[in-house]
Coordinates of N, CA and C in Angstrom, one line a residue:
X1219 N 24.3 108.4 -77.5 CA 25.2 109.6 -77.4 C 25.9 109.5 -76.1
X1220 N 27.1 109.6 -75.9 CA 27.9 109.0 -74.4 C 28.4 110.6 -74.2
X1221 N 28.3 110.7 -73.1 CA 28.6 111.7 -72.5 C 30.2 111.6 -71.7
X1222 N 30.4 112.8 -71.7 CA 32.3 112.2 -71.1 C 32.7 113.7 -70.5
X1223 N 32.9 113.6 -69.4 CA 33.3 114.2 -68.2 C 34.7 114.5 -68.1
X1224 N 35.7 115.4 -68.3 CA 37.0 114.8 -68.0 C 37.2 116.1 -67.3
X1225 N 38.0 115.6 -66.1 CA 38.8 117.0 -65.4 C 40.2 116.4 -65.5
X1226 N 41.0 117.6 -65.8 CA 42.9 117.5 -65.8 C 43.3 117.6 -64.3
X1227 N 44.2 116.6 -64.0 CA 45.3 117.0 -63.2 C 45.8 118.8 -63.1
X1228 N 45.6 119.2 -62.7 CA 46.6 120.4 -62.7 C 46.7 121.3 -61.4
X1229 N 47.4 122.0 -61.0 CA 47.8 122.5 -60.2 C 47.6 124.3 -60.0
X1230 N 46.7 125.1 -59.1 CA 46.6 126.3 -59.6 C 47.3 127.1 -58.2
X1231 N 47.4 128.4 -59.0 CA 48.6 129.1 -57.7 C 47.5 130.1 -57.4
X1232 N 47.1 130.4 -56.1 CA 46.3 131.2 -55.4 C 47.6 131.8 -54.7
X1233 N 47.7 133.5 -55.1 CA 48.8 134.2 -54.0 C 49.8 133.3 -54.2
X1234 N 50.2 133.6 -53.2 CA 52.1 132.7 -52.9 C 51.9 131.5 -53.2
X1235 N 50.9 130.4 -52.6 CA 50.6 129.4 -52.5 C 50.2 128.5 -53.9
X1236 N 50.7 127.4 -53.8 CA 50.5 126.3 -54.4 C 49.2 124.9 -54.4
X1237 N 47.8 125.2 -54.7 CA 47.3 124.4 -54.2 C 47.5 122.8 -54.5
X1238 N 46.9 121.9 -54.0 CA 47.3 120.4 -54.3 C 46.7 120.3 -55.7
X1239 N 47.1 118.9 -56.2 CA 46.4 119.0 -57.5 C 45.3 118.6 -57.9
X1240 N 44.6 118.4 -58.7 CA 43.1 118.0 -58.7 C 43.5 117.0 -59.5
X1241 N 42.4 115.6 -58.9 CA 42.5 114.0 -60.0 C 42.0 114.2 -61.1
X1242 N 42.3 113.7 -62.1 CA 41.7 113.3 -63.7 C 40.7 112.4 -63.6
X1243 N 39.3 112.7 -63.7 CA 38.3 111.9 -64.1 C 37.5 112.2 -65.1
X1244 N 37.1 110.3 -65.7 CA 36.9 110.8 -67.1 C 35.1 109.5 -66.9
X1245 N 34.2 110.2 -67.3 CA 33.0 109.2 -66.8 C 31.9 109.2 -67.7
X1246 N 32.5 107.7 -68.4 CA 31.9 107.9 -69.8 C 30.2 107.4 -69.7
X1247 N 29.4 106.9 -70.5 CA 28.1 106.8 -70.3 C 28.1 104.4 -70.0
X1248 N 29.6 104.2 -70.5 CA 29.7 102.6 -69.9 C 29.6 102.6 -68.7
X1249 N 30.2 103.7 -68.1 CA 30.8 104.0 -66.5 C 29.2 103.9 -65.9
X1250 N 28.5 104.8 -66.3 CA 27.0 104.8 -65.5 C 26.4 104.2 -65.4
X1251 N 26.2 103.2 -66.6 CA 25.3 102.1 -66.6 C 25.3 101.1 -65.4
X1252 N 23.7 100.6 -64.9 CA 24.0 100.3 -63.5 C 23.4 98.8 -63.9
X1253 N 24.3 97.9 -63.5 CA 23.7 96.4 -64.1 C 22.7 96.0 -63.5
X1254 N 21.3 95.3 -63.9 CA 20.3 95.0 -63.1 C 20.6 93.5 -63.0
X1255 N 20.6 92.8 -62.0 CA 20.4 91.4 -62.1 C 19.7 90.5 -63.2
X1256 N 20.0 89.9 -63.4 CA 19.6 88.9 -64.8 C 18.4 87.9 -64.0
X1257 N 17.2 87.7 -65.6 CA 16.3 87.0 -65.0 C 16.5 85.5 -65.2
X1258 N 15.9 84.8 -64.4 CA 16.1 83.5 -64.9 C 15.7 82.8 -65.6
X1259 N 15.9 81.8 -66.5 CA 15.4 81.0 -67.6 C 14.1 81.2 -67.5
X1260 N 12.5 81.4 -68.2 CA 11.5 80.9 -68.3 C 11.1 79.5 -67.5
X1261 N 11.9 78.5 -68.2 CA 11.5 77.1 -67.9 C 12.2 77.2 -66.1
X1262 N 13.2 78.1 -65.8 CA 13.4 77.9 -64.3 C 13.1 78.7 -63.5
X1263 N 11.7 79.2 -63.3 CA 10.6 80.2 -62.5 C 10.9 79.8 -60.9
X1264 N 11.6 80.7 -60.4 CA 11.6 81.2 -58.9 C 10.2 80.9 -58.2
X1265 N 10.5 79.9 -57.2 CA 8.9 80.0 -56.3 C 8.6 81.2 -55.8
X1266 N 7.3 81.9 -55.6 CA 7.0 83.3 -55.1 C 7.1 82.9 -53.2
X1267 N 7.8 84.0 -53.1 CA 7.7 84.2 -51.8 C 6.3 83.9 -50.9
X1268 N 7.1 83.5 -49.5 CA 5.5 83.0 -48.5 C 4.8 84.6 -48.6
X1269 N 3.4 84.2 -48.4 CA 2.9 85.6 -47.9 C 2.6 85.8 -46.2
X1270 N 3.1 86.7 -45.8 CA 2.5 87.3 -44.5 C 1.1 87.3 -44.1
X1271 N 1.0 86.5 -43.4 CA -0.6 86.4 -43.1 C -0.6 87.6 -41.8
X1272 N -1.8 87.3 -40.8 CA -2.2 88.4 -39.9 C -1.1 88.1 -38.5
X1273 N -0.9 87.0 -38.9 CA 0.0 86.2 -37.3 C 1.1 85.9 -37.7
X1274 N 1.7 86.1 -38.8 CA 2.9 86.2 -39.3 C 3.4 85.3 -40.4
X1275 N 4.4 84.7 -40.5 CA 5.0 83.8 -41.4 C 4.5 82.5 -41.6
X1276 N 3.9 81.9 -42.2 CA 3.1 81.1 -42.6 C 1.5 80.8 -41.2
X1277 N 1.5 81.2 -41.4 CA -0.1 81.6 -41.1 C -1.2 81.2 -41.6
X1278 N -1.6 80.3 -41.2 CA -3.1 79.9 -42.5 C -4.4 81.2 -42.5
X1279 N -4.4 81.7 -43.5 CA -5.6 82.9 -43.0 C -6.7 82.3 -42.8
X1280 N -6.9 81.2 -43.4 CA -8.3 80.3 -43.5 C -8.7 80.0 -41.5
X1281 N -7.2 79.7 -41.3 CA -7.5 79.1 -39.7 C -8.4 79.9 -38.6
X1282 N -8.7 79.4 -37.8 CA -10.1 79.8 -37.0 C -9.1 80.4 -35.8
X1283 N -9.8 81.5 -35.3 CA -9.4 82.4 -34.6 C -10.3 82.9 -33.4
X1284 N -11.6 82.5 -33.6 CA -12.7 82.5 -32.5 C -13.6 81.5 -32.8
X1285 N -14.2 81.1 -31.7 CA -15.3 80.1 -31.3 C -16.2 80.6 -30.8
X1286 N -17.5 81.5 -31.6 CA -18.5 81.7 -30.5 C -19.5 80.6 -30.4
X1287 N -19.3 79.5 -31.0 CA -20.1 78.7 -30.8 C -20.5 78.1 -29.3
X1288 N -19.4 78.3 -28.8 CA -19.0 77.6 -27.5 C -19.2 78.4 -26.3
X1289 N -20.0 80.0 -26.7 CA -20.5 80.4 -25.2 C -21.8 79.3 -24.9
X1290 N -21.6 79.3 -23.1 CA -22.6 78.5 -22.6 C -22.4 77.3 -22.5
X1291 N -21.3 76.2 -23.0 CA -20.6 75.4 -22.5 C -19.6 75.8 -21.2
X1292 N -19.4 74.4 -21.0 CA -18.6 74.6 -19.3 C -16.6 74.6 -19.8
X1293 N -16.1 75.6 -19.2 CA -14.8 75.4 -19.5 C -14.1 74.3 -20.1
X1294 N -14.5 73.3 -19.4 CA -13.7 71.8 -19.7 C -14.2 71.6 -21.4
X1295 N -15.7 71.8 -21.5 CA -16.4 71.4 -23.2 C -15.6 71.9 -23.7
X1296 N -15.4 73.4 -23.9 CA -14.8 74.2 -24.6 C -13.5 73.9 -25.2
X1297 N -12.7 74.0 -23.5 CA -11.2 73.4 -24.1 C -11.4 72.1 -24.8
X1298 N -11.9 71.3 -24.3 CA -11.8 70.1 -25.5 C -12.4 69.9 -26.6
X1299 N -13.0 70.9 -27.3 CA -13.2 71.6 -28.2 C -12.1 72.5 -29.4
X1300 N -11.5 73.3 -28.5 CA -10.7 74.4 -28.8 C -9.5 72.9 -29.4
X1301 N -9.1 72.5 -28.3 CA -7.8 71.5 -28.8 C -7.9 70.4 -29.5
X1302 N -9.5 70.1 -30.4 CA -9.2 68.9 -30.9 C -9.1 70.1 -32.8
X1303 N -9.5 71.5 -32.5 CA -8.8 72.3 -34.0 C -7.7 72.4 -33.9
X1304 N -7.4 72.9 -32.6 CA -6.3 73.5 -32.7 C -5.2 73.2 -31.2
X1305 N -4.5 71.8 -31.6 CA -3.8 70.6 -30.4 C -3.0 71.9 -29.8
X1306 N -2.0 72.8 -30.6 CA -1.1 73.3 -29.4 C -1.6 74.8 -29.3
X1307 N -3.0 74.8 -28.8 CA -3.2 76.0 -28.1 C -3.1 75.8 -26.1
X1308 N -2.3 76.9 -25.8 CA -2.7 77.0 -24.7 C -4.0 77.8 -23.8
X1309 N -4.7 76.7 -23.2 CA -6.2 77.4 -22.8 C -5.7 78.1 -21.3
X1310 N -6.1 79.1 -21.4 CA -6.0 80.0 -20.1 C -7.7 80.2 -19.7
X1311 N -8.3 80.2 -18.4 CA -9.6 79.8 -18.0 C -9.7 81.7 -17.2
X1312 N -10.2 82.1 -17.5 CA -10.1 83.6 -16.6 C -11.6 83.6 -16.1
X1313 N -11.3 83.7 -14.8 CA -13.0 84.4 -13.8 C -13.2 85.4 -13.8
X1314 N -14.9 85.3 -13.0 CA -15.2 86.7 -13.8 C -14.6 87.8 -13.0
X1315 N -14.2 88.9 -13.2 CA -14.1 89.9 -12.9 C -12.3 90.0 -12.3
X1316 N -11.7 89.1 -13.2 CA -10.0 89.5 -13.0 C -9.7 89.9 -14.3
X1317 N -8.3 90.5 -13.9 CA -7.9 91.4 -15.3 C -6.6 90.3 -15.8
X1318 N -6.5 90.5 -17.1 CA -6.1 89.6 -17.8 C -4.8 91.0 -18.5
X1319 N -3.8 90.4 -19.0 CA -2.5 91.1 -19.8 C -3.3 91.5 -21.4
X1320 N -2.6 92.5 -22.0 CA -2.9 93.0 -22.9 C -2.1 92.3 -24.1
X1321 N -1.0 91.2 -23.6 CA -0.2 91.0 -25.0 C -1.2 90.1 -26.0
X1322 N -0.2 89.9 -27.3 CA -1.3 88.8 -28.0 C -0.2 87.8 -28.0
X1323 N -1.0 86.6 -27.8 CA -0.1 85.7 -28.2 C -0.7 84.5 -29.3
X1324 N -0.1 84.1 -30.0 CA -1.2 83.5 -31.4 C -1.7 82.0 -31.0
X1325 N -1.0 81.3 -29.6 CA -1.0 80.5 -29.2 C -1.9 79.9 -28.4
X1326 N -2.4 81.1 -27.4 CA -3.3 81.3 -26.5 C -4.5 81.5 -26.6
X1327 N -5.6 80.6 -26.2 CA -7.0 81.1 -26.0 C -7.3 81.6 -24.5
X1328 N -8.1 82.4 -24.7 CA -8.7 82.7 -23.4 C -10.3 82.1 -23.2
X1329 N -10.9 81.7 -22.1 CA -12.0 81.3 -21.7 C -12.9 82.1 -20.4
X1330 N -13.3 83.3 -21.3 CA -14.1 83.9 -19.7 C -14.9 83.4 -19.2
X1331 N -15.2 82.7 -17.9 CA -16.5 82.2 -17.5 C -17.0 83.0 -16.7
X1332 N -18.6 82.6 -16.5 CA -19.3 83.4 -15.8 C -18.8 82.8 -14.2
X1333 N -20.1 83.2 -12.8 CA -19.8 82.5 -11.6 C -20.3 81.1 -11.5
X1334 N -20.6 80.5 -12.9 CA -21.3 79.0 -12.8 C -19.8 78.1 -13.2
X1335 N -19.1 79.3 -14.3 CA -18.2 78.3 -14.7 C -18.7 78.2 -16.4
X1336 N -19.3 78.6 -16.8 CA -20.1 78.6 -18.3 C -19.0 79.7 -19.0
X1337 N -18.9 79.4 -20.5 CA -18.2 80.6 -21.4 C -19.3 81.6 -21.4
X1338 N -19.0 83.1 -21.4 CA -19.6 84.0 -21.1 C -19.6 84.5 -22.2
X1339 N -18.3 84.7 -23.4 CA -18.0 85.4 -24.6 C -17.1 84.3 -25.6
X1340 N -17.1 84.6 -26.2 CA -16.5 83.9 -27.5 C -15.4 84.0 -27.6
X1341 N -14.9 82.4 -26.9 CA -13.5 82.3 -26.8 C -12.3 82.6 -28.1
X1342 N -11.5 83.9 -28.1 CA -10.3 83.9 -29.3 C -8.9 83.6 -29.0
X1343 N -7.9 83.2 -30.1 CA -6.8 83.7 -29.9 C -6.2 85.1 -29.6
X1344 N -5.4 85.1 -28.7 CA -5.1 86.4 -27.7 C -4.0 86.0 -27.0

């Protein structure tokens, strides 16, 4: 059932005055129809989009993000530890009792040591 809209051209006189005229529109039910993009063949299936992991755009969620194994080794074990999972981390070494930035960086481990020089906590990316 098409529905159809039409307003006339015409001109109405208010008092003395002449108003302007109104446009003819006519808006049939082909008019409304809103085209949706077409799918594609069966046999030619779109790859699905990457998914967003927790660190962003391809992100392995599997990948390791802390090491508590490694409290109680000496900084040096650790990092060479940390870099043979994970080659382009940068190891930042923090003493005890300095303050550290709040940003994250996915890149970055941190290594608290105690005053021997030992991991104190379970080095993450941060």
């Amino acid at each position: 059932m098409g529905m159809l809209f039409s307003f006339h051209r015409h001109s109405q006189i208010q008092g003395n005055q002449l108003s302007p005229p109104v446009q003819s529109f006519a808006m049939t039910e082909e008019n409304q129809q809103i085209k949706s993009p077409q799918e594609p063949p069966a046999d030619q299936a779109v790859p699905p989009l990457p998914i967003l992991g927790m660190y962003g755009l391809g992100s392995n969620p599997a990948a390791k993000t802390t090491w508590p194994e490694l409290v109680g080794l000496t900084a040096e074990e650790a990092e060479r530890k940390i870099k043979e999972e994970k080659p382009g981390a940068q190891i930042q070494v923090v003493q005890p009792d300095c303050f550290v930035t709040m940003d994250f960086r996915q890149n970055r481990v941190r290594l608290h040591v105690d005053s021997l020089g030992k991991i104190e906590r379970a080095p993450r990316i941060g």
